[in-house]
PDB file of C-alpha atoms in Angstrom:
ATOM      1  CA  MET A   1     -60.411 -68.310 125.966  1.00  0.00           C
ATOM      2  CA  THR A   2     -57.099 -67.246 124.430  1.00  0.00           C
ATOM      3  CA  ARG A   3     -57.655 -64.596 121.757  1.00  0.00           C
ATOM      4  CA  ASP A   4     -54.306 -65.019 120.018  1.00  0.00           C
ATOM      5  CA  ILE A   5     -55.468 -68.458 118.869  1.00  0.00           C
ATOM      6  CA  THR A   6     -57.540 -68.116 115.712  1.00  0.00           C
ATOM      7  CA  ARG A   7     -60.701 -70.139 115.249  1.00  0.00           C
ATOM      8  CA  ALA A   8     -62.931 -70.871 112.266  1.00  0.00           C
ATOM      9  CA  VAL A   9     -66.264 -72.620 111.861  1.00  0.00           C
ATOM     10  CA  ILE A  10     -66.925 -74.286 108.510  1.00  0.00           C
ATOM     11  CA  LEU A  11     -70.564 -75.124 107.767  1.00  0.00           C
ATOM     12  CA  GLY A  12     -71.182 -77.390 104.798  1.00  0.00           C
ATOM     13  CA  GLY A  13     -73.999 -77.838 102.328  1.00  0.00           C
ATOM     14  CA  GLY A  14     -76.836 -80.326 102.450  1.00  0.00           C
ATOM     15  CA  GLY A  15     -80.190 -78.917 101.388  1.00  0.00           C
ATOM     16  CA  VAL A  16     -83.009 -77.651 103.560  1.00  0.00           C
ATOM     17  CA  THR A  17     -82.547 -80.545 105.989  1.00  0.00           C
ATOM     18  CA  GLY A  18     -78.877 -79.612 106.222  1.00  0.00           C
ATOM     19  CA  ILE A  19     -79.847 -76.119 107.315  1.00  0.00           C
ATOM     20  CA  ALA A  20     -82.182 -77.579 109.940  1.00  0.00           C
ATOM     21  CA  TRP A  21     -79.514 -79.974 111.228  1.00  0.00           C
ATOM     22  CA  GLU A  22     -76.957 -77.180 111.457  1.00  0.00           C
ATOM     23  CA  ILE A  23     -79.451 -74.967 113.293  1.00  0.00           C
ATOM     24  CA  GLY A  24     -79.979 -77.852 115.700  1.00  0.00           C
ATOM     25  CA  MET A  25     -76.223 -78.206 116.131  1.00  0.00           C
ATOM     26  CA  ILE A  26     -75.819 -74.487 116.852  1.00  0.00           C
ATOM     27  CA  ALA A  27     -78.711 -74.605 119.329  1.00  0.00           C
ATOM     28  CA  GLY A  28     -77.255 -77.674 121.038  1.00  0.00           C
ATOM     29  CA  PHE A  29     -73.862 -76.079 121.462  1.00  0.00           C
ATOM     30  CA  ALA A  30     -75.524 -72.920 122.794  1.00  0.00           C
ATOM     31  CA  GLU A  31     -77.478 -74.992 125.310  1.00  0.00           C
ATOM     32  CA  ALA A  32     -74.159 -76.420 126.460  1.00  0.00           C
ATOM     33  CA  GLY A  33     -72.760 -72.913 126.906  1.00  0.00           C
ATOM     34  CA  ILE A  34     -70.776 -72.707 123.652  1.00  0.00           C
ATOM     35  CA  ASP A  35     -71.572 -69.657 121.540  1.00  0.00           C
ATOM     36  CA  LEU A  36     -69.870 -70.468 118.244  1.00  0.00           C
ATOM     37  CA  ALA A  37     -70.012 -66.910 116.904  1.00  0.00           C
ATOM     38  CA  GLU A  38     -68.506 -65.472 120.077  1.00  0.00           C
ATOM     39  CA  HIS A  39     -65.437 -67.681 119.787  1.00  0.00           C
ATOM     40  CA  ALA A  40     -65.001 -67.666 116.002  1.00  0.00           C
ATOM     41  CA  ASP A  41     -62.785 -65.366 113.982  1.00  0.00           C
ATOM     42  CA  ALA A  42     -64.483 -66.500 110.757  1.00  0.00           C
ATOM     43  CA  LEU A  43     -67.590 -68.401 109.676  1.00  0.00           C
ATOM     44  CA  PHE A  44     -67.350 -70.117 106.283  1.00  0.00           C
ATOM     45  CA  GLY A  45     -70.615 -71.328 104.774  1.00  0.00           C
ATOM     46  CA  THR A  46     -71.162 -73.431 101.695  1.00  0.00           C
ATOM     47  CA  SER A  47     -74.684 -73.687 100.264  1.00  0.00           C
ATOM     48  CA  ALA A  48     -76.960 -74.697 103.178  1.00  0.00           C
ATOM     49  CA  GLY A  49     -74.140 -73.877 105.560  1.00  0.00           C
ATOM     50  CA  SER A  50     -74.141 -70.262 104.425  1.00  0.00           C
ATOM     51  CA  PHE A  51     -77.647 -69.792 105.774  1.00  0.00           C
ATOM     52  CA  ALA A  52     -76.672 -71.260 109.133  1.00  0.00           C
ATOM     53  CA  ALA A  53     -73.515 -69.126 109.127  1.00  0.00           C
ATOM     54  CA  ALA A  54     -75.596 -66.015 108.388  1.00  0.00           C
ATOM     55  CA  LEU A  55     -77.779 -66.716 111.418  1.00  0.00           C
ATOM     56  CA  LEU A  56     -74.684 -67.074 113.583  1.00  0.00           C
ATOM     57  CA  ALA A  57     -72.980 -63.954 112.267  1.00  0.00           C
ATOM     58  CA  GLY A  58     -76.196 -61.947 112.567  1.00  0.00           C
ATOM     59  CA  ARG A  59     -76.678 -63.018 116.199  1.00  0.00           C
ATOM     60  CA  VAL A  60     -80.191 -64.249 115.423  1.00  0.00           C
ATOM     61  CA  ASP A  61     -82.253 -65.854 118.215  1.00  0.00           C
ATOM     62  CA  ILE A  62     -81.238 -69.428 117.466  1.00  0.00           C
ATOM     63  CA  GLU A  63     -83.818 -70.937 119.832  1.00  0.00           C
ATOM     64  CA  ALA A  64     -86.572 -69.249 117.862  1.00  0.00           C
ATOM     65  CA  ARG A  65     -85.078 -70.553 114.606  1.00  0.00           C
ATOM     66  CA  TYR A  66     -84.781 -74.013 116.138  1.00  0.00           C
ATOM     67  CA  ARG A  67     -88.456 -74.052 117.149  1.00  0.00           C
ATOM     68  CA  ALA A  68     -89.424 -72.844 113.679  1.00  0.00           C
ATOM     69  CA  GLN A  69     -88.038 -76.059 112.170  1.00  0.00           C
ATOM     70  CA  PHE A  70     -90.973 -77.935 113.702  1.00  0.00           C
ATOM     71  CA  GLU A  71     -93.603 -75.650 112.181  1.00  0.00           C
ATOM     72  CA  PRO A  72     -94.966 -75.705 108.621  1.00  0.00           C
ATOM     73  CA  ASP A  73     -93.065 -73.275 106.411  1.00  0.00           C
ATOM     74  CA  GLY A  74     -94.976 -71.912 103.463  1.00  0.00           C
ATOM     75  CA  THR A  75     -91.890 -70.138 102.135  1.00  0.00           C
ATOM     76  CA  GLU A  76     -89.922 -73.309 101.428  1.00  0.00           C
ATOM     77  CA  VAL A  77     -90.331 -75.082  98.103  1.00  0.00           C
ATOM     78  CA  ALA A  78     -90.060 -78.872  97.929  1.00  0.00           C
ATOM     79  CA  ALA A  79     -87.750 -79.810  95.085  1.00  0.00           C
ATOM     80  CA  ALA A  80     -86.255 -82.842  93.402  1.00  0.00           C
ATOM     81  CA  MET A  81     -84.014 -83.246  90.382  1.00  0.00           C
ATOM     82  CA  SER A  82     -85.531 -84.542  87.189  1.00  0.00           C
ATOM     83  CA  PRO A  83     -84.180 -87.812  85.751  1.00  0.00           C
ATOM     84  CA  GLU A  84     -82.711 -85.794  82.873  1.00  0.00           C
ATOM     85  CA  VAL A  85     -80.701 -83.570  85.208  1.00  0.00           C
ATOM     86  CA  GLN A  86     -79.579 -86.573  87.230  1.00  0.00           C
ATOM     87  CA  GLU A  87     -78.246 -88.134  84.033  1.00  0.00           C
ATOM     88  CA  GLN A  88     -76.448 -84.892  83.155  1.00  0.00           C
ATOM     89  CA  TYR A  89     -74.818 -84.934  86.595  1.00  0.00           C
ATOM     90  CA  GLN A  90     -73.644 -88.511  86.098  1.00  0.00           C
ATOM     91  CA  ASN A  91     -72.186 -87.695  82.700  1.00  0.00           C
ATOM     92  CA  ALA A  92     -70.438 -84.594  84.068  1.00  0.00           C
ATOM     93  CA  VAL A  93     -68.836 -86.578  86.884  1.00  0.00           C
ATOM     94  CA  LEU A  94     -67.761 -89.435  84.610  1.00  0.00           C
ATOM     95  CA  ALA A  95     -66.135 -87.023  82.160  1.00  0.00           C
ATOM     96  CA  ASN A  96     -64.428 -84.882  84.810  1.00  0.00           C
ATOM     97  CA  TYR A  97     -63.853 -87.192  87.762  1.00  0.00           C
ATOM     98  CA  GLY A  98     -61.406 -85.638  90.207  1.00  0.00           C
ATOM     99  CA  GLN A  99     -60.894 -82.514  88.074  1.00  0.00           C
ATOM    100  CA  ALA A 100     -62.257 -79.552  89.989  1.00  0.00           C
ATOM    101  CA  ILE A 101     -62.342 -76.786  87.382  1.00  0.00           C
ATOM    102  CA  PRO A 102     -63.661 -78.842  84.427  1.00  0.00           C
ATOM    103  CA  LEU A 103     -66.291 -80.447  86.659  1.00  0.00           C
ATOM    104  CA  ALA A 104     -67.428 -77.079  88.007  1.00  0.00           C
ATOM    105  CA  GLN A 105     -67.662 -75.723  84.453  1.00  0.00           C
ATOM    106  CA  ALA A 106     -69.708 -78.770  83.409  1.00  0.00           C
ATOM    107  CA  PHE A 107     -72.107 -78.111  86.286  1.00  0.00           C
ATOM    108  CA  GLY A 108     -72.223 -74.471  85.178  1.00  0.00           C
ATOM    109  CA  ALA A 109     -73.284 -75.600  81.705  1.00  0.00           C
ATOM    110  CA  ILE A 110     -76.043 -77.726  83.243  1.00  0.00           C
ATOM    111  CA  ALA A 111     -77.279 -74.711  85.198  1.00  0.00           C
ATOM    112  CA  LYS A 112     -77.388 -72.543  82.068  1.00  0.00           C
ATOM    113  CA  GLY A 113     -79.551 -75.031  80.192  1.00  0.00           C
ATOM    114  CA  ALA A 114     -81.866 -76.210  82.950  1.00  0.00           C
ATOM    115  CA  SER A 115     -85.458 -75.239  83.594  1.00  0.00           C
ATOM    116  CA  THR A 116     -86.081 -74.588  87.295  1.00  0.00           C
ATOM    117  CA  VAL A 117     -88.361 -72.574  89.535  1.00  0.00           C
ATOM    118  CA  ASN A 118     -88.233 -68.914  88.579  1.00  0.00           C
ATOM    119  CA  THR A 119     -85.782 -66.516  90.149  1.00  0.00           C
ATOM    120  CA  GLU A 120     -88.471 -64.555  91.980  1.00  0.00           C
ATOM    121  CA  VAL A 121     -89.702 -67.661  93.813  1.00  0.00           C
ATOM    122  CA  ARG A 122     -86.166 -68.691  94.723  1.00  0.00           C
ATOM    123  CA  THR A 123     -85.305 -65.202  95.944  1.00  0.00           C
ATOM    124  CA  GLY A 124     -88.341 -65.322  98.214  1.00  0.00           C
ATOM    125  CA  VAL A 125     -87.100 -68.590  99.741  1.00  0.00           C
ATOM    126  CA  VAL A 126     -83.622 -67.153 100.277  1.00  0.00           C
ATOM    127  CA  ARG A 127     -84.895 -63.921 101.815  1.00  0.00           C
ATOM    128  CA  ALA A 128     -87.176 -65.805 104.201  1.00  0.00           C
ATOM    129  CA  ARG A 129     -84.348 -68.069 105.358  1.00  0.00           C
ATOM    130  CA  LEU A 130     -82.082 -65.117 106.041  1.00  0.00           C
ATOM    131  CA  GLY A 131     -84.696 -62.937 107.691  1.00  0.00           C
ATOM    132  CA  THR A 132     -82.818 -59.829 106.563  1.00  0.00           C
ATOM    133  CA  ASP A 133     -81.446 -58.188 103.418  1.00  0.00           C
ATOM    134  CA  GLU A 134     -78.394 -56.748 105.171  1.00  0.00           C
ATOM    135  CA  TRP A 135     -74.960 -58.240 105.719  1.00  0.00           C
ATOM    136  CA  PRO A 136     -74.095 -58.582 109.431  1.00  0.00           C
ATOM    137  CA  ASP A 137     -72.209 -55.594 110.804  1.00  0.00           C
ATOM    138  CA  ASN A 138     -69.017 -57.618 111.228  1.00  0.00           C
ATOM    139  CA  ASP A 139     -66.558 -59.539 109.057  1.00  0.00           C
ATOM    140  CA  LEU A 140     -67.387 -63.024 110.311  1.00  0.00           C
ATOM    141  CA  LEU A 141     -69.570 -64.198 107.439  1.00  0.00           C
ATOM    142  CA  HIS A 142     -68.077 -65.769 104.299  1.00  0.00           C
ATOM    143  CA  MET A 143     -70.109 -67.640 101.661  1.00  0.00           C
ATOM    144  CA  THR A 144     -68.714 -69.815  98.892  1.00  0.00           C
ATOM    145  CA  ALA A 145     -69.986 -69.818  95.321  1.00  0.00           C
ATOM    146  CA  ILE A 146     -68.611 -71.105  92.026  1.00  0.00           C
ATOM    147  CA  ASP A 147     -68.227 -68.982  88.910  1.00  0.00           C
ATOM    148  CA  ALA A 148     -70.284 -70.967  86.401  1.00  0.00           C
ATOM    149  CA  ASP A 149     -68.075 -69.875  83.492  1.00  0.00           C
ATOM    150  CA  THR A 150     -64.565 -70.275  84.894  1.00  0.00           C
ATOM    151  CA  GLY A 151     -65.231 -72.978  87.494  1.00  0.00           C
ATOM    152  CA  GLU A 152     -63.464 -70.877  90.140  1.00  0.00           C
ATOM    153  CA  LEU A 153     -64.468 -71.249  93.781  1.00  0.00           C
ATOM    154  CA  VAL A 154     -64.996 -67.758  95.211  1.00  0.00           C
ATOM    155  CA  VAL A 155     -65.453 -66.711  98.836  1.00  0.00           C
ATOM    156  CA  LEU A 156     -68.013 -63.914  99.063  1.00  0.00           C
ATOM    157  CA  ASP A 157     -68.332 -61.479 101.945  1.00  0.00           C
ATOM    158  CA  ARG A 158     -69.824 -58.060 102.614  1.00  0.00           C
ATOM    159  CA  HIS A 159     -66.978 -56.429 100.692  1.00  0.00           C
ATOM    160  CA  SER A 160     -67.526 -58.484  97.501  1.00  0.00           C
ATOM    161  CA  GLY A 161     -70.047 -56.140  95.886  1.00  0.00           C
ATOM    162  CA  LEU A 162     -73.013 -58.534  96.081  1.00  0.00           C
ATOM    163  CA  THR A 163     -76.021 -58.012  98.318  1.00  0.00           C
ATOM    164  CA  LEU A 164     -76.570 -60.570 101.056  1.00  0.00           C
ATOM    165  CA  VAL A 165     -79.539 -62.021  99.164  1.00  0.00           C
ATOM    166  CA  GLU A 166     -77.495 -62.279  95.956  1.00  0.00           C
ATOM    167  CA  ALA A 167     -74.615 -63.998  97.743  1.00  0.00           C
ATOM    168  CA  ALA A 168     -76.920 -66.403  99.575  1.00  0.00           C
ATOM    169  CA  SER A 169     -78.775 -67.178  96.348  1.00  0.00           C
ATOM    170  CA  ALA A 170     -75.448 -67.833  94.616  1.00  0.00           C
ATOM    171  CA  THR A 171     -74.053 -70.129  97.309  1.00  0.00           C
ATOM    172  CA  GLY A 172     -77.126 -72.349  97.130  1.00  0.00           C
ATOM    173  CA  ALA A 173     -77.791 -72.300  93.375  1.00  0.00           C
ATOM    174  CA  VAL A 174     -77.776 -76.061  92.796  1.00  0.00           C
ATOM    175  CA  PRO A 175     -77.681 -76.574  89.004  1.00  0.00           C
ATOM    176  CA  GLY A 176     -80.889 -77.965  87.614  1.00  0.00           C
ATOM    177  CA  LEU A 177     -82.713 -77.468  90.902  1.00  0.00           C
ATOM    178  CA  TRP A 178     -82.491 -73.718  91.528  1.00  0.00           C
ATOM    179  CA  PRO A 179     -81.855 -70.976  88.963  1.00  0.00           C
ATOM    180  CA  LEU A 180     -78.430 -69.750  87.917  1.00  0.00           C
ATOM    181  CA  VAL A 181     -77.606 -66.493  89.716  1.00  0.00           C
ATOM    182  CA  SER A 182     -76.259 -63.539  87.748  1.00  0.00           C
ATOM    183  CA  ALA A 183     -74.799 -60.877  90.040  1.00  0.00           C
ATOM    184  CA  GLY A 184     -71.733 -58.669  90.155  1.00  0.00           C
ATOM    185  CA  GLY A 185     -71.056 -59.277  86.475  1.00  0.00           C
ATOM    186  CA  ARG A 186     -70.663 -63.049  86.923  1.00  0.00           C
ATOM    187  CA  ASN A 187     -72.810 -66.172  86.754  1.00  0.00           C
ATOM    188  CA  TRP A 188     -72.905 -68.258  89.920  1.00  0.00           C
ATOM    189  CA  ILE A 189     -73.718 -71.801  90.961  1.00  0.00           C
ATOM    190  CA  ASP A 190     -73.696 -73.584  94.307  1.00  0.00           C
ATOM    191  CA  GLY A 191     -70.384 -73.397  96.156  1.00  0.00           C
ATOM    192  CA  GLY A 192     -70.616 -77.056  97.109  1.00  0.00           C
ATOM    193  CA  MET A 193     -70.616 -78.606  93.658  1.00  0.00           C
ATOM    194  CA  VAL A 194     -67.026 -79.836  93.953  1.00  0.00           C
ATOM    195  CA  SER A 195     -66.715 -80.032  97.742  1.00  0.00           C
ATOM    196  CA  ALA A 196     -69.819 -79.942  99.909  1.00  0.00           C
ATOM    197  CA  ALA A 197     -67.931 -78.351 102.809  1.00  0.00           C
ATOM    198  CA  ASN A 198     -64.711 -76.791 101.408  1.00  0.00           C
ATOM    199  CA  VAL A 199     -62.777 -77.781 104.507  1.00  0.00           C
ATOM    200  CA  GLN A 200     -59.581 -76.346 103.002  1.00  0.00           C
ATOM    201  CA  LEU A 201     -60.834 -72.840 103.834  1.00  0.00           C
ATOM    202  CA  GLY A 202     -59.766 -73.442 107.417  1.00  0.00           C
ATOM    203  CA  ALA A 203     -56.076 -73.644 106.492  1.00  0.00           C
ATOM    204  CA  ALA A 204     -55.260 -70.180 107.843  1.00  0.00           C
ATOM    205  CA  TYR A 205     -56.648 -70.876 111.332  1.00  0.00           C
ATOM    206  CA  ASP A 206     -55.305 -72.601 114.425  1.00  0.00           C
ATOM    207  CA  ARG A 207     -58.524 -74.359 115.395  1.00  0.00           C
ATOM    208  CA  VAL A 208     -61.242 -75.418 113.003  1.00  0.00           C
ATOM    209  CA  LEU A 209     -64.717 -76.792 113.698  1.00  0.00           C
ATOM    210  CA  VAL A 210     -66.297 -78.408 110.649  1.00  0.00           C
ATOM    211  CA  ILE A 211     -70.047 -79.095 110.691  1.00  0.00           C
ATOM    212  CA  ALA A 212     -70.923 -80.871 107.449  1.00  0.00           C
ATOM    213  CA  PRO A 213     -74.294 -82.421 106.587  1.00  0.00           C
ATOM    214  CA  VAL A 214     -72.687 -84.255 103.637  1.00  0.00           C
ATOM    215  CA  GLY A 215     -69.502 -86.088 104.533  1.00  0.00           C
ATOM    216  CA  GLU A 216     -68.663 -87.989 101.365  1.00  0.00           C
ATOM    217  CA  SER A 217     -67.721 -87.016  97.813  1.00  0.00           C
ATOM    218  CA  MET A 218     -68.933 -88.939  94.764  1.00  0.00           C
ATOM    219  CA  SER A 219     -66.793 -86.954  92.329  1.00  0.00           C
ATOM    220  CA  GLY A 220     -63.246 -88.033  93.138  1.00  0.00           C
ATOM    221  CA  PHE A 221     -62.472 -85.442  95.800  1.00  0.00           C
ATOM    222  CA  ASP A 222     -61.629 -85.745  99.481  1.00  0.00           C
ATOM    223  CA  SER A 223     -64.324 -86.667 101.956  1.00  0.00           C
ATOM    224  CA  VAL A 224     -64.748 -84.365 104.941  1.00  0.00           C
ATOM    225  CA  ALA A 225     -62.821 -86.849 107.078  1.00  0.00           C
ATOM    226  CA  VAL A 226     -59.872 -86.980 104.679  1.00  0.00           C
ATOM    227  CA  ALA A 227     -59.825 -83.195 104.167  1.00  0.00           C
ATOM    228  CA  ALA A 228     -59.927 -82.676 107.932  1.00  0.00           C
ATOM    229  CA  GLU A 229     -57.067 -85.102 108.435  1.00  0.00           C
ATOM    230  CA  LYS A 230     -54.934 -83.154 105.941  1.00  0.00           C
ATOM    231  CA  LEU A 231     -55.765 -79.912 107.754  1.00  0.00           C
ATOM    232  CA  ARG A 232     -54.564 -81.410 111.035  1.00  0.00           C
ATOM    233  CA  ALA A 233     -50.995 -80.979 109.792  1.00  0.00           C
ATOM    234  CA  THR A 234     -51.288 -77.310 110.759  1.00  0.00           C
ATOM    235  CA  ALA A 235     -54.454 -76.966 112.859  1.00  0.00           C
ATOM    236  CA  LYS A 236     -56.494 -78.606 115.577  1.00  0.00           C
ATOM    237  CA  VAL A 237     -59.624 -79.837 113.772  1.00  0.00           C
ATOM    238  CA  ILE A 238     -62.954 -81.282 114.857  1.00  0.00           C
ATOM    239  CA  ALA A 239     -65.055 -82.575 111.965  1.00  0.00           C
ATOM    240  CA  VAL A 240     -68.707 -83.387 112.598  1.00  0.00           C
ATOM    241  CA  THR A 241     -70.893 -85.253 110.107  1.00  0.00           C
ATOM    242  CA  PRO A 242     -74.362 -86.740 110.641  1.00  0.00           C
ATOM    243  CA  ASP A 243     -74.690 -89.671 113.000  1.00  0.00           C
ATOM    244  CA  ASP A 244     -77.125 -92.538 112.443  1.00  0.00           C
ATOM    245  CA  ALA A 245     -80.034 -90.688 114.060  1.00  0.00           C
ATOM    246  CA  THR A 246     -79.495 -87.698 111.790  1.00  0.00           C
ATOM    247  CA  ARG A 247     -79.272 -89.814 108.655  1.00  0.00           C
ATOM    248  CA  ASP A 248     -82.555 -91.497 109.565  1.00  0.00           C
ATOM    249  CA  ALA A 249     -84.168 -88.118 110.275  1.00  0.00           C
ATOM    250  CA  ILE A 250     -83.029 -86.551 107.001  1.00  0.00           C
ATOM    251  CA  GLY A 251     -84.203 -89.446 104.846  1.00  0.00           C
ATOM    252  CA  PRO A 252     -83.566 -89.854 101.106  1.00  0.00           C
ATOM    253  CA  ASN A 253     -84.162 -86.267  99.914  1.00  0.00           C
ATOM    254  CA  VAL A 254     -82.232 -83.416 101.555  1.00  0.00           C
ATOM    255  CA  PHE A 255     -84.549 -80.928  99.832  1.00  0.00           C
ATOM    256  CA  ASP A 256     -87.691 -82.198 101.604  1.00  0.00           C
ATOM    257  CA  PRO A 257     -88.932 -79.445 103.985  1.00  0.00           C
ATOM    258  CA  SER A 258     -91.121 -81.902 105.900  1.00  0.00           C
ATOM    259  CA  ARG A 259     -87.955 -83.447 107.378  1.00  0.00           C
ATOM    260  CA  ARG A 260     -86.722 -80.222 108.955  1.00  0.00           C
ATOM    261  CA  GLY A 261     -87.936 -80.870 112.508  1.00  0.00           C
ATOM    262  CA  GLY A 262     -86.437 -84.315 112.805  1.00  0.00           C
ATOM    263  CA  ALA A 263     -83.135 -83.124 111.355  1.00  0.00           C
ATOM    264  CA  ALA A 264     -82.983 -80.191 113.796  1.00  0.00           C
ATOM    265  CA  GLU A 265     -83.752 -82.403 116.783  1.00  0.00           C
ATOM    266  CA  ALA A 266     -81.071 -84.900 115.772  1.00  0.00           C
ATOM    267  CA  GLY A 267     -78.556 -82.096 115.288  1.00  0.00           C
ATOM    268  CA  ARG A 268     -79.219 -80.695 118.741  1.00  0.00           C
ATOM    269  CA  ALA A 269     -78.765 -84.083 120.369  1.00  0.00           C
ATOM    270  CA  GLN A 270     -75.544 -84.676 118.442  1.00  0.00           C
ATOM    271  CA  ALA A 271     -74.136 -81.286 119.461  1.00  0.00           C
ATOM    272  CA  LEU A 272     -74.888 -81.922 123.121  1.00  0.00           C
ATOM    273  CA  SER A 273     -73.022 -85.228 122.898  1.00  0.00           C
ATOM    274  CA  LEU A 274     -69.984 -83.444 121.410  1.00  0.00           C
ATOM    275  CA  ALA A 275     -70.008 -80.322 123.582  1.00  0.00           C
ATOM    276  CA  ASP A 276     -67.248 -81.411 125.966  1.00  0.00           C
ATOM    277  CA  GLU A 277     -64.930 -82.277 123.069  1.00  0.00           C
ATOM    278  CA  VAL A 278     -65.597 -78.970 121.319  1.00  0.00           C
ATOM    279  CA  ARG A 279     -65.089 -77.001 124.526  1.00  0.00           C
ATOM    280  CA  ALA A 280     -61.791 -78.740 125.232  1.00  0.00           C
ATOM    281  CA  SER A 281     -60.330 -78.791 121.727  1.00  0.00           C
ATOM    282  CA  TRP A 282     -61.802 -75.770 119.953  1.00  0.00           C
ATOM    283  CA  VAL A 283     -62.766 -73.243 122.638  1.00  0.00           C
ATOM    284  CA  ASP A 284     -60.243 -73.641 125.482  1.00  0.00           C
TER     285      ASP A 284
END
């Protein structure tokens, strides 16, 4: 491996099944001899991807986390959006289609007015997923969140003044599903509300591996494939989105914890099928 070539991993959002699929992907690459954290100069996580990125940056036993996806998890909370919130989403998109800041602010307004599970319950879910309250002792981990008031996309790290639990809660604070997060003097919502993967964060790197549970945008913004193609003007990019087996495993609700095992298994198989390409184009 050549160390003067910079490498980034971008892990996108996609609910609890997205976390499971990304854990499966990480485990599959590891089985093939590719340690993503060892080769990466930066890990960028959005929403679900932030939890997977935290496991990578923290050097957690990924095989143990993979096996855990097949066991019942009493810490996870099954969730679904109410019809009222779904209608608010549709109205926000129609009014702000293709306009990042106004759309993000509209989602922020939804978050401020929505009734969700309480913050204590959500914090318990976040803490259990992370398995620690401490930022990794390195600068690999970056988590995206959106300022609910300004609509600004912010990249949070261990120097941002938020605790790891606060940052992870912020990155996954889906409006109307999970509570708005107030931390560091700002109000936060999910970092994937405009782009589920934020592929553009790889622009400063030579080689970029994108692992994105959600590949398409319904709000007038680039899909993962289109964003990756733009990034190829300056970087070597591999963009991975769910294959047919993964889509079948995840099912209709990405927030359904009962689908975790199938999603993880599909992710592992997909990673193994891509290992040679990743080794040749991202590692070597």
